[in-house]
XYZ file of C-alpha atoms in Angstrom:
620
model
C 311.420 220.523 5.747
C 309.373 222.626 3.348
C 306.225 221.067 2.379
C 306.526 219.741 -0.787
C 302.887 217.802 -1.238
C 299.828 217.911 -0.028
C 296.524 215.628 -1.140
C 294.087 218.904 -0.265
C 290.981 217.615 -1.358
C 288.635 219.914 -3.913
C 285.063 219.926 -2.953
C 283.282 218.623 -6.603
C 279.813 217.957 -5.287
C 278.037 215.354 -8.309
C 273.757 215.466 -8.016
C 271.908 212.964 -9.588
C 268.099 212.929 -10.166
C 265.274 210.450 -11.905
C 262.118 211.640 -12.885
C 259.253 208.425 -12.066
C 256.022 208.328 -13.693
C 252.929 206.753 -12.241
C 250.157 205.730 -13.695
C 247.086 205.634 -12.068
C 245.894 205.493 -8.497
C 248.117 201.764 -7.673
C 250.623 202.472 -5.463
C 253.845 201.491 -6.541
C 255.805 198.549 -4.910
C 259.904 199.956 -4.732
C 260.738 196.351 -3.568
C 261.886 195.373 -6.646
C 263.627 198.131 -7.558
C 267.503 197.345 -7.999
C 271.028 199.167 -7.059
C 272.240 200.964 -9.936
C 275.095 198.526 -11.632
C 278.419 200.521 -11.962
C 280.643 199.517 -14.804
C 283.292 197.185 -14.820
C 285.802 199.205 -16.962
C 289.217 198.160 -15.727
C 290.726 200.777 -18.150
C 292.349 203.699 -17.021
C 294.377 205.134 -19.709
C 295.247 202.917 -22.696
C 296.209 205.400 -25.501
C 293.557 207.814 -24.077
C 291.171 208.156 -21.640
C 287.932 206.431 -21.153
C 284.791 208.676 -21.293
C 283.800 208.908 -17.916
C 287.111 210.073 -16.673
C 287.957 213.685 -15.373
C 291.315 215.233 -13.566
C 291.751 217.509 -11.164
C 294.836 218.840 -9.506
C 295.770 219.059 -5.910
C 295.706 222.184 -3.942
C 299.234 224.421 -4.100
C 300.524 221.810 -6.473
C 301.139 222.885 -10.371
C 297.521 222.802 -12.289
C 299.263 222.925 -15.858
C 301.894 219.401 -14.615
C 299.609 216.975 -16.643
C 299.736 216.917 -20.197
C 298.922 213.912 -22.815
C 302.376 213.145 -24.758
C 301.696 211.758 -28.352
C 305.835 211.097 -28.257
C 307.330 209.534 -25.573
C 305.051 206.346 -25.142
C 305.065 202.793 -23.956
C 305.911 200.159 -26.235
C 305.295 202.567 -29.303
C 301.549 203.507 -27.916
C 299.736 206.642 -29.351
C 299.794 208.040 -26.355
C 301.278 208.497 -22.247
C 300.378 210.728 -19.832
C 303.265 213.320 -19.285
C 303.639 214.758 -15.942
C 306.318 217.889 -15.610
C 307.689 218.301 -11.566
C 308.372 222.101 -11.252
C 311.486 223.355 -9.476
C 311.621 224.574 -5.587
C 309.712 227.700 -4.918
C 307.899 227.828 -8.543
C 305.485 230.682 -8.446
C 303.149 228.097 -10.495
C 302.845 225.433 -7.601
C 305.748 223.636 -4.768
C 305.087 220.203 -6.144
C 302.911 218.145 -9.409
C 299.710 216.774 -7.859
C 296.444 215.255 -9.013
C 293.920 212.470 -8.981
C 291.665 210.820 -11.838
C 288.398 210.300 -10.767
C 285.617 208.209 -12.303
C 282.444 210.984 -13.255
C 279.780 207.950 -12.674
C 281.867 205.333 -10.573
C 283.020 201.797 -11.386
C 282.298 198.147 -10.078
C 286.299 196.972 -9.437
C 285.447 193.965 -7.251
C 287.193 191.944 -9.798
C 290.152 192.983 -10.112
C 292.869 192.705 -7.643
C 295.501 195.595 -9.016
C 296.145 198.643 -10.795
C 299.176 198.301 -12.703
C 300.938 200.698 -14.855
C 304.513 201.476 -16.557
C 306.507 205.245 -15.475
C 310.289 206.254 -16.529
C 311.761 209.241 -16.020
C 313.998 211.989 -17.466
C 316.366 211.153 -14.318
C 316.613 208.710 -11.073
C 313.848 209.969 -9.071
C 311.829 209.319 -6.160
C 307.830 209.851 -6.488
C 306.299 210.514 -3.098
C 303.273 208.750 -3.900
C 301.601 206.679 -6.734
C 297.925 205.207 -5.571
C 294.324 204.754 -6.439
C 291.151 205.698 -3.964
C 291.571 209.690 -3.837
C 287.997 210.659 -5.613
C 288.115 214.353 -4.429
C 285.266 213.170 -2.136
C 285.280 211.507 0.814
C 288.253 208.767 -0.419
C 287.286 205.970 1.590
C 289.417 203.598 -0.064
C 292.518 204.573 -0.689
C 295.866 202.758 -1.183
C 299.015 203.732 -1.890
C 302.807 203.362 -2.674
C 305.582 205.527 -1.122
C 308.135 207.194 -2.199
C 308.631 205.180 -5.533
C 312.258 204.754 -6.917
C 312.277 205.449 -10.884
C 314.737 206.115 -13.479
C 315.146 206.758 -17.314
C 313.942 202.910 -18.419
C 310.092 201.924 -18.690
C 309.014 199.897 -15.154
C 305.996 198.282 -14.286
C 304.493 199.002 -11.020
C 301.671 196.544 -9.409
C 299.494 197.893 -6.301
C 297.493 195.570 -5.079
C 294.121 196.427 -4.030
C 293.597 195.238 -0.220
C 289.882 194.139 -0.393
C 288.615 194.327 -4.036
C 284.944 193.569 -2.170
C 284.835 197.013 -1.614
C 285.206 198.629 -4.646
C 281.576 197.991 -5.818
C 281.198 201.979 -6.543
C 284.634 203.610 -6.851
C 285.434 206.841 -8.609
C 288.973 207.140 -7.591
C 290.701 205.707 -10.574
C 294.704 207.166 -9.967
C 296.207 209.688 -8.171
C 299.930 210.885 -7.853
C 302.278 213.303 -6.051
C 305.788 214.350 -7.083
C 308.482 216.458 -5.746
C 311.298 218.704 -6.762
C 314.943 216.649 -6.445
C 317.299 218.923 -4.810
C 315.216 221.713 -5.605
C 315.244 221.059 -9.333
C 312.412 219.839 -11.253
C 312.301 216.760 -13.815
C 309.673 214.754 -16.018
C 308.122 211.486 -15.425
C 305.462 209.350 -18.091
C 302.854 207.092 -16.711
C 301.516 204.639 -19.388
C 298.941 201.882 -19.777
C 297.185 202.248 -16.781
C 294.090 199.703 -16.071
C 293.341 197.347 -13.329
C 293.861 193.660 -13.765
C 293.625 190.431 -12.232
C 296.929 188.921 -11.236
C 296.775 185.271 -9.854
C 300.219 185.719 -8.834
C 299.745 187.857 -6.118
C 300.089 186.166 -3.065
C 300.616 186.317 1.158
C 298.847 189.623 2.034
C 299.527 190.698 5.096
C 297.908 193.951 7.509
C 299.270 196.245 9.895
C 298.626 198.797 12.364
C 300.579 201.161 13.800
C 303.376 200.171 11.406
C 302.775 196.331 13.376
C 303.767 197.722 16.882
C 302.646 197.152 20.588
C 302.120 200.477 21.849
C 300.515 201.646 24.451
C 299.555 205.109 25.837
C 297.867 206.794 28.797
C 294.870 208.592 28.540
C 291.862 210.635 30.163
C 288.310 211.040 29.396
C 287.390 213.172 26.237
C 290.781 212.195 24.769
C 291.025 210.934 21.454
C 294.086 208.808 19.318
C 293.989 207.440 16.224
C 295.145 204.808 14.729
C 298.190 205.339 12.606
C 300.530 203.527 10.601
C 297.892 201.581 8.262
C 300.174 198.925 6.311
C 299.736 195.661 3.964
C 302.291 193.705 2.712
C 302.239 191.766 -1.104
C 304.305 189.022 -2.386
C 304.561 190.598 -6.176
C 305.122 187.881 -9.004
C 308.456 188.639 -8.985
C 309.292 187.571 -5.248
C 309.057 190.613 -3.615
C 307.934 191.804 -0.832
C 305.927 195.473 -1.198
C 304.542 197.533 1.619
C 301.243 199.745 0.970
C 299.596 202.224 2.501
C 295.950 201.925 3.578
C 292.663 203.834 4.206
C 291.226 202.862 7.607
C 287.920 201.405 6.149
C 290.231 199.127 4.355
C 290.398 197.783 8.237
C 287.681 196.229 10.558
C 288.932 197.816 14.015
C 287.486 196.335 17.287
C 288.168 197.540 21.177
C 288.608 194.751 23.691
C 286.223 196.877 26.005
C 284.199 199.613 24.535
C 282.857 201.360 27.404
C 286.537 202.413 28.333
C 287.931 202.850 24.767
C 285.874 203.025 21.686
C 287.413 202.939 18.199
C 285.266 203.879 15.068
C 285.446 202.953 11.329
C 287.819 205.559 10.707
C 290.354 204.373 13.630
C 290.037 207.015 15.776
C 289.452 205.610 19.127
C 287.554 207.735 22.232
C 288.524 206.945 25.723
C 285.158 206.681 27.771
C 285.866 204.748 31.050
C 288.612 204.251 33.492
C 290.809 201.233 32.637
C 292.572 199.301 30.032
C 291.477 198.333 26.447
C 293.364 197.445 23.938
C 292.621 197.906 20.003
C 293.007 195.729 17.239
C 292.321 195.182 13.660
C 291.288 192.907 10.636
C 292.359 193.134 6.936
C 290.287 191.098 4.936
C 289.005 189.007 7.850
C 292.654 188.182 8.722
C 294.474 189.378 12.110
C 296.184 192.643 11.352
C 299.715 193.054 13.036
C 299.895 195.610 15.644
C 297.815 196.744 18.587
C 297.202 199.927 20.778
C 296.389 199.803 24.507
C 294.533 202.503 26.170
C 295.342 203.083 29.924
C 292.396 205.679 31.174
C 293.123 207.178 34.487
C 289.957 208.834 34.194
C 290.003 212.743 34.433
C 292.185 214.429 32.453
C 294.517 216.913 34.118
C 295.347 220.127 32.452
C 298.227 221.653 31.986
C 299.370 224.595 34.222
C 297.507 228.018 33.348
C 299.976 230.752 32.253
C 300.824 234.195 34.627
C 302.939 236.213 32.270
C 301.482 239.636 31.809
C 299.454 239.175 28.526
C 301.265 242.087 27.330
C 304.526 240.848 27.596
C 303.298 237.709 25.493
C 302.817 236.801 21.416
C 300.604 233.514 21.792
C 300.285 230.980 18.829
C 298.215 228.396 21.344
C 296.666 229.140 24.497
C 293.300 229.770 26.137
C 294.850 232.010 28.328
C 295.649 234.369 25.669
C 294.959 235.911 22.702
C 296.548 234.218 19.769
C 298.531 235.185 16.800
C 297.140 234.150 12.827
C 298.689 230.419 12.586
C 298.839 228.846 9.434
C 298.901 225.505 10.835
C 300.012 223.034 13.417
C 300.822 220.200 11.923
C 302.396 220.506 8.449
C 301.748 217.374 7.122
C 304.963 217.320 5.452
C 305.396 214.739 2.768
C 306.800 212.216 2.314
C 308.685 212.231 5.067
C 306.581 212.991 8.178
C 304.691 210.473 9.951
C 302.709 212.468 12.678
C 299.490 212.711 12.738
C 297.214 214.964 14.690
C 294.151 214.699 17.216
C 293.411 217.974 18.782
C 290.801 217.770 21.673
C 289.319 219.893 23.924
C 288.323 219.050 27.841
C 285.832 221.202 29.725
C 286.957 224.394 27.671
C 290.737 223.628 27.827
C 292.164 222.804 24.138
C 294.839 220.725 23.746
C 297.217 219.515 20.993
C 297.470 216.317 20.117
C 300.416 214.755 18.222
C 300.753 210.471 17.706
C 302.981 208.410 15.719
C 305.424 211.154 16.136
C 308.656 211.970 13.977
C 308.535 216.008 13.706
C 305.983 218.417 13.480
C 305.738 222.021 12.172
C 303.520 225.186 13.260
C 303.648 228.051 11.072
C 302.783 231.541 11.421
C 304.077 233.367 8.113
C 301.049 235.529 7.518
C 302.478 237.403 9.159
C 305.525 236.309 10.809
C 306.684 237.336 14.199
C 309.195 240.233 15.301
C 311.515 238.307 18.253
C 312.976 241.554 19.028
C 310.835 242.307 22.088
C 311.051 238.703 23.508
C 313.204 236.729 25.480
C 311.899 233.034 25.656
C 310.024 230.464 24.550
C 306.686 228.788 26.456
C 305.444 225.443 25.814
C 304.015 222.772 28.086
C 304.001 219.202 26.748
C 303.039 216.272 27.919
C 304.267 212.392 27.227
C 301.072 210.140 27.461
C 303.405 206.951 27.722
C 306.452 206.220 30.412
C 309.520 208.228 29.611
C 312.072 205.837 27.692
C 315.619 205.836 28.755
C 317.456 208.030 26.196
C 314.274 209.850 24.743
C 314.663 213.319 23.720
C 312.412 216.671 22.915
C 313.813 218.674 20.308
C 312.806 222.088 19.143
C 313.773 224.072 15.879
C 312.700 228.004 15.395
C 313.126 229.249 12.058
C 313.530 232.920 11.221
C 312.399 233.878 8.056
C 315.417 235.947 6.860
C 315.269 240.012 5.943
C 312.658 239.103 3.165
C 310.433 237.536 5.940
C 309.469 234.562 3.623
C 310.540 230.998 3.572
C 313.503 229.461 1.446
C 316.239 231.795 -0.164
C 319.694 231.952 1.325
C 318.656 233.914 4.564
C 316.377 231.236 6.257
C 318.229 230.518 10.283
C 317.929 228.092 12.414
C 318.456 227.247 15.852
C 317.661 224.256 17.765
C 317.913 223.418 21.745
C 317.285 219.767 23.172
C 315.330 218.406 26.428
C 316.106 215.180 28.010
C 315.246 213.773 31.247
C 315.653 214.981 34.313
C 313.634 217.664 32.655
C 311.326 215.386 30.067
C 309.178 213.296 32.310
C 306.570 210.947 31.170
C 303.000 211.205 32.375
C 303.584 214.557 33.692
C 303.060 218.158 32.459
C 306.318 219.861 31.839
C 306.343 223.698 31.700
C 309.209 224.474 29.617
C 310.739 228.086 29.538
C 313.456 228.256 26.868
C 315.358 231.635 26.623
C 315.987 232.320 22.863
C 319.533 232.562 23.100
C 319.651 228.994 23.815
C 318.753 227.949 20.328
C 321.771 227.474 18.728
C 322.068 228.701 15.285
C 319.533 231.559 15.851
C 321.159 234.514 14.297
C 318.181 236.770 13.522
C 315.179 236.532 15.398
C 313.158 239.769 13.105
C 310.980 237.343 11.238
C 310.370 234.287 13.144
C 307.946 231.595 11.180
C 308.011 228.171 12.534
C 308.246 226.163 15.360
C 309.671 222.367 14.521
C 308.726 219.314 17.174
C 311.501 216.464 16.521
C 311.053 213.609 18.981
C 313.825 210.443 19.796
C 311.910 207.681 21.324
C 308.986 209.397 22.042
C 305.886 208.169 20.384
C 303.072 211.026 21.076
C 302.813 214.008 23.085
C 300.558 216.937 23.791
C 301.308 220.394 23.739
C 299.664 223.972 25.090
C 300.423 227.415 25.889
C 302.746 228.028 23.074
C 304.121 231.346 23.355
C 306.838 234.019 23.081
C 307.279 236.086 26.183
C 309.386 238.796 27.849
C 310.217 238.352 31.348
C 308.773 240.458 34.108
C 311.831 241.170 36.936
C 309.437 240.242 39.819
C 305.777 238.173 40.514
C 302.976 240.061 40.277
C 300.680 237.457 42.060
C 301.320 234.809 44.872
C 302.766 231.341 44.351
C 299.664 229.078 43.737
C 298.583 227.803 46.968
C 298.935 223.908 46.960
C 295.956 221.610 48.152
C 298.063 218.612 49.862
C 296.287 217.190 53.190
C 298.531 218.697 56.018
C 298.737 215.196 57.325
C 300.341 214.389 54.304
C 303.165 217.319 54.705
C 306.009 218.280 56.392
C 306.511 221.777 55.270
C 310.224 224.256 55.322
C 308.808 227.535 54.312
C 304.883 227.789 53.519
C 301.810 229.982 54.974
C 299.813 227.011 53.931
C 300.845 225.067 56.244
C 303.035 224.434 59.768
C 306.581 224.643 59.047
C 309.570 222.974 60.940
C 310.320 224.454 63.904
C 314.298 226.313 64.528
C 314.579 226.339 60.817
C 317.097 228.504 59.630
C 316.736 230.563 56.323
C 319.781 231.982 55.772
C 322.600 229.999 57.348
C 326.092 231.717 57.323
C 327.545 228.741 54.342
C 330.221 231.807 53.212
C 327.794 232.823 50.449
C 327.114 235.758 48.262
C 323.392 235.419 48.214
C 321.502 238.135 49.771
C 318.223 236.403 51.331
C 315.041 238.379 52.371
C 311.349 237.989 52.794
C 309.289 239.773 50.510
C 305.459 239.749 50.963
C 303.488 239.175 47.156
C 299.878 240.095 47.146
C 299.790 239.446 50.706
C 301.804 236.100 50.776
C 305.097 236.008 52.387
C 307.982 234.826 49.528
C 311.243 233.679 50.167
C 314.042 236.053 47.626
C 317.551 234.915 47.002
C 318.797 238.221 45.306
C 322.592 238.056 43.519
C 322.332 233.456 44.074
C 325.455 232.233 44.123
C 324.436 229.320 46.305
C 322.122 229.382 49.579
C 321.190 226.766 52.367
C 317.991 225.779 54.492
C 318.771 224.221 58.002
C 316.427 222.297 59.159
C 315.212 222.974 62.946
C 315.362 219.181 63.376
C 316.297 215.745 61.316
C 313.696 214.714 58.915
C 312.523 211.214 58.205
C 310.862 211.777 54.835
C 311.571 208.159 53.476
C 307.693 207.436 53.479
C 306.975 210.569 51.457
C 307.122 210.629 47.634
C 308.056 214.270 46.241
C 309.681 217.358 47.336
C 307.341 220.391 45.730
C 308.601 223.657 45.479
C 306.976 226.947 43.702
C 309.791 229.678 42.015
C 310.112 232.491 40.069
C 312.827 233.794 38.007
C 313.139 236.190 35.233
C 316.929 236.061 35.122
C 318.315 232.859 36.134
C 320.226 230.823 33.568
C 321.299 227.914 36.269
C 319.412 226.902 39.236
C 319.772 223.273 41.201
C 318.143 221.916 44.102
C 319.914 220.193 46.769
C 318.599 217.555 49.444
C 321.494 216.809 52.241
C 321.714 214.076 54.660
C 324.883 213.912 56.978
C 328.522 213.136 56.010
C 327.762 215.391 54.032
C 325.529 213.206 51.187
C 324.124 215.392 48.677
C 322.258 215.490 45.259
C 321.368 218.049 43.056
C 317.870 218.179 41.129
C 318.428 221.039 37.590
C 315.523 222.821 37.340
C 314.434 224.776 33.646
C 315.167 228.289 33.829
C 313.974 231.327 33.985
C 310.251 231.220 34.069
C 306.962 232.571 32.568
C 305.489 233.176 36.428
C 305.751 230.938 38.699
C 306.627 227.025 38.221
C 305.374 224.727 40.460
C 307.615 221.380 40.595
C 307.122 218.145 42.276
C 310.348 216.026 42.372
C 310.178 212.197 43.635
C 312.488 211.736 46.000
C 313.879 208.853 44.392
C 315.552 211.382 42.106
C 318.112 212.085 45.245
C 319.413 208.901 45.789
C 321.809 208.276 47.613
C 320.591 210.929 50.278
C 319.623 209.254 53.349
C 315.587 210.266 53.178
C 315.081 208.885 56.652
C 317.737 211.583 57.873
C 317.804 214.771 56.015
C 319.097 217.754 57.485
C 319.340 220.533 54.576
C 318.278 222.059 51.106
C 320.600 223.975 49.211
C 320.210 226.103 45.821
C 322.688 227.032 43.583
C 323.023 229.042 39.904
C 322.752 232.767 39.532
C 319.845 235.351 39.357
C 316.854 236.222 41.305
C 315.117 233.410 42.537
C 311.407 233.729 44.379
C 310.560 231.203 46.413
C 307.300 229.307 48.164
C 306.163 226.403 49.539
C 308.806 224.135 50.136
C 307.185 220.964 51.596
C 307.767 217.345 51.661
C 304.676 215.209 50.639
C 302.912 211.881 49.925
């Protein structure tokens, strides 16, 4: 997944001045005074540039991959434009880049393409081929993906989506080419220009790739809208999808005071409610819509306890972070996530939509994993959790040389599904690093890969490394549920069950005692091999909604949760082990069918460890 293109853009600042004379004391009248009239050069390159035309190439990409060829041409032209892909890992740049850019700007509002003929030395794949990128602000791009070519001249049409627009544009061409299978190869572009073809026909617009989706939100949160698509009917029959600039689209919100969505698609929740987003391409419907359900506040995610100096942080605000190089990768052509980091009342938050995979890196420098033990992240899955969705997660270790690529690169991967992915819930995940498979060496760790099944955004914070302290430090957060709402087991906070008893004789191995941290009495399974609660009476919790429970664990690699009604009926709830501090859980009680809720008798735990316990309560 090494990123092999980027479209970095180079900051070329153009000033213009104009010198007026007046003669005189009469004041001037400026009504009359017209907008500058831009050229209507449709040429590109036709045997050579045209005079107002400059290049520039792309940041990390190869600055020497353009050359003018006087040999291999079109048709028997003078000239082509010669562009050489270096192989993987070149020290002179990871992929050939650039844009052509109008100096002074051109009037294209009559054309309706840019067309052009490429071969290559081989059958390749170009990851993109467009017009629009002006190393300025780009408002109008459009583009093709990943491009199939091959050894014989083609021509290749892209259709511009609203030639209207182009009254003033500077971005004449741009390009971006990978190594194949590491090697590198030679493609020719030839007679480029923009033209008017009358045999383009049934343009069509999408968002969000032309899905329905909809996803949960919270004041202060942004999305944006992803997935910009038209569709052409080329003169030959057929069909060709395009990638778009937002202001190619006119985006409206069905209610803005609970969802707002600007020119550039990114759309602020405001209110509490639903809105949904659409769009326009050229004054027609554009397929695909998002809906915004704001439940107002946002809730953050649960603040960190580990020791900060058993922790190496790449994303908290609990912490002091590590150098990063980035969060989101943007790897080409392949990736489709975008990013929309936000921050709530101090709190920052990452933001990932139209999700595939995601990288972080931290190379500079990378991380020793030798004094750690596990991996923290909390995410959390805007939209409802779909059946067979899963959260996978790739570290990387750099090798002995500590740098990416080579022979010594690892990897190991571990997967989350549901009971343990939720939807619309913060889940505090605490992955020990043995549990990525395929994770040799741990000595130079430098990435972090996100790959999602089914899931279409998440957020993410308190990313960190951590070794595990044997025992709490600080009491189990106290919870804030009414106490008519509760029937508590084992809590100061509140009452608990009367007769219950902690430590009935099941035949176990556990050794149970109560251990008071920072003042706050704490329930310890020492040596689990499996422990029961008895209940002093019969509880009818079928008008409750979640069991919560606070525990601690620094050595657990099993732990389940058991609710029992009689016959014995019992069901076990797997809860992620060990922790970073203490992990606060509320399971719906739904989870424990078929347990008779209007008759439950016991709780049972079983795995292996330490475990620290608090605040076992039923609630609403």
């Amino acid at each position: 997944m090494k990123k092999i293109s980027s479209t970095h853009k180079l900051g070329i600042f153009l000033a213009a001045s104009f010198m007026m004379l007046i003669f005189g004391c009469k004041k001037r009248d400026f009504s009359d005074l017209q907008t500058p009239a831009y050229p209507n050069t449709g040429e590109v390159f036709i045997d050579g540039f045209t005079g107002d035309l400059a290049y520039g190439a792309f940041g990390g990409s190869d600055v020497k991959a353009f050359q003018v060829d006087y040999k291999e041409t079109y048709g028997g032209t003078k000239a082509a434009m010669r562009f050489a892909v270096p192989d993987a890992n070149s020290p002179l740049g990871a992929y050939a880049g650039g844009a052509f850019f109008s100096k002074s700007g051109r009037n294209l509002s009559g054309y309706n393409a840019i067309t052009f003929y490429i071969k290559a030395t081989q059958p390749a794949t170009i990851g993109v081929l467009g017009f629009g990128n002006d190393f300025g602000q780009s408002k109008y791009q459009a583009s093709l993906n990943n491009v199939p070519v091959n050894s014989n001249w083609q021509k290749i049409i892209i259709p511009i989506p609203d030639p209207s627009k182009l009254t003033a544009e500077k971005g004449m061409f741009f390009y971006s080419a990978g190594p194949e299978n590491s090697k590198g190869y030679t493609f020719w572009i030839d007679e480029v220009q923009f033209e008017n073809i009358s045999e383009l026909a049934h343009q069509s617009g999408a968002i969000l790739n032309g899905s329905n989706s909809t996803v949960t939100s919270y004041f202060g949160v942004t999305n944006t809208i992803s997935g910009l698509t038209a569709n052409f009917n080329l003169p030959n029959g057929l069909n060709q999808p395009e990638s778009l600039s937002p202001y190619y689209f006119n985006f409206k919100s069905s209610d803005s005071t609970i969802a707002s969505v600007n020119s550039t698609g990114v759309v602020s929740t405001m209110g509490t409610g639903t809105a949904v987003i659409t769009a326009t391409l050229g004054g027609i419907a554009a397929d695909g819509s998002l809906t915004v359900n704001s439940l107002g506040d946002y809730v953050p995610a649960p603040s960190p306890t580990v020791d900060p100096t058993n922790v190496i942080s790449l994303f908290s605000d609990t912490y002091s972070n590590v150098p990063v190089d980035f969060y989101n990768g943007y790897w080409a052509p392949y990736q489709t996530t975008l990013s929309a980091d936000f921050g709530v009342n101090g709190d920052n938050v990452l933001n990932y939509s139209n999700f595939n995979f995601v990288g972080i890196q931290f190379s500079s420098p990378t991380i020793n994993g030798s004094s750690v033990s596990s991996l923290h992240l909390d995410i959390f899955l805007p939209s409802v959790l779909t059946t067979g969705a899963t959260f996978q997660i790739q570290l990387v270790d750099f090798g002995a040389d500590g740098v990416f690529g080579g022979n010594n690169d690892v990897t190991g991967t571990t997967t989350i599904s549901a009971p343990t992915l939720q939807g619309q819930s913060w889940v505090s995940l605490n992955i020990p690093l043995i549990s990525f498979t395929g994770l040799t060496t741990k000595g130079h760790l430098g990435q972090i890969i996100f790959v999602g099944n089914k899931i279409s955004s998440f957020y993410a914070d308190n990313i960190f490394f951590f070794s595990n302290a044997s025992s709490p430090t600080t009491a189990a957060p106290n919870p804030t549920y009414p106490a008519s709402d509760v029937v508590s087991i084992f809590s100061n906070t509140y009452t608990n069950v009367a007769g219950s008893d902690l430590n009935p004789n099941w035949g176990q191995a556990t050794v149970v005692t109560q251990t008071p941290i920072a003042g706050n009495n704490t329930l310890l399974y020492t040596g689990l091999n499996y422990q029961g609660l008895q209940f002093g009476s019969s509880q009818n919790v079928s008008a409750f909604g979640f069991v919560h429970l606070d525990y601690f664990t620094s050595n657990s690699t099993s732990l389940k949760v058991y609710l029992i009604s009689p016959g014995p009926v019992e069901k076990a709830y797997t809860l992620p082990v060990p922790t970073s501090g203490w992990n606060s859980v509320d399971i719906p009680l739904s989870t424990f069918s078929p347990v008779a809720l209007d008759n439950v008798i016991q709780m049972k735990f079983d795995g292996n460890g330490n475990i620290y316990l608090d605040n076992i309560v039923f609630h609403k």
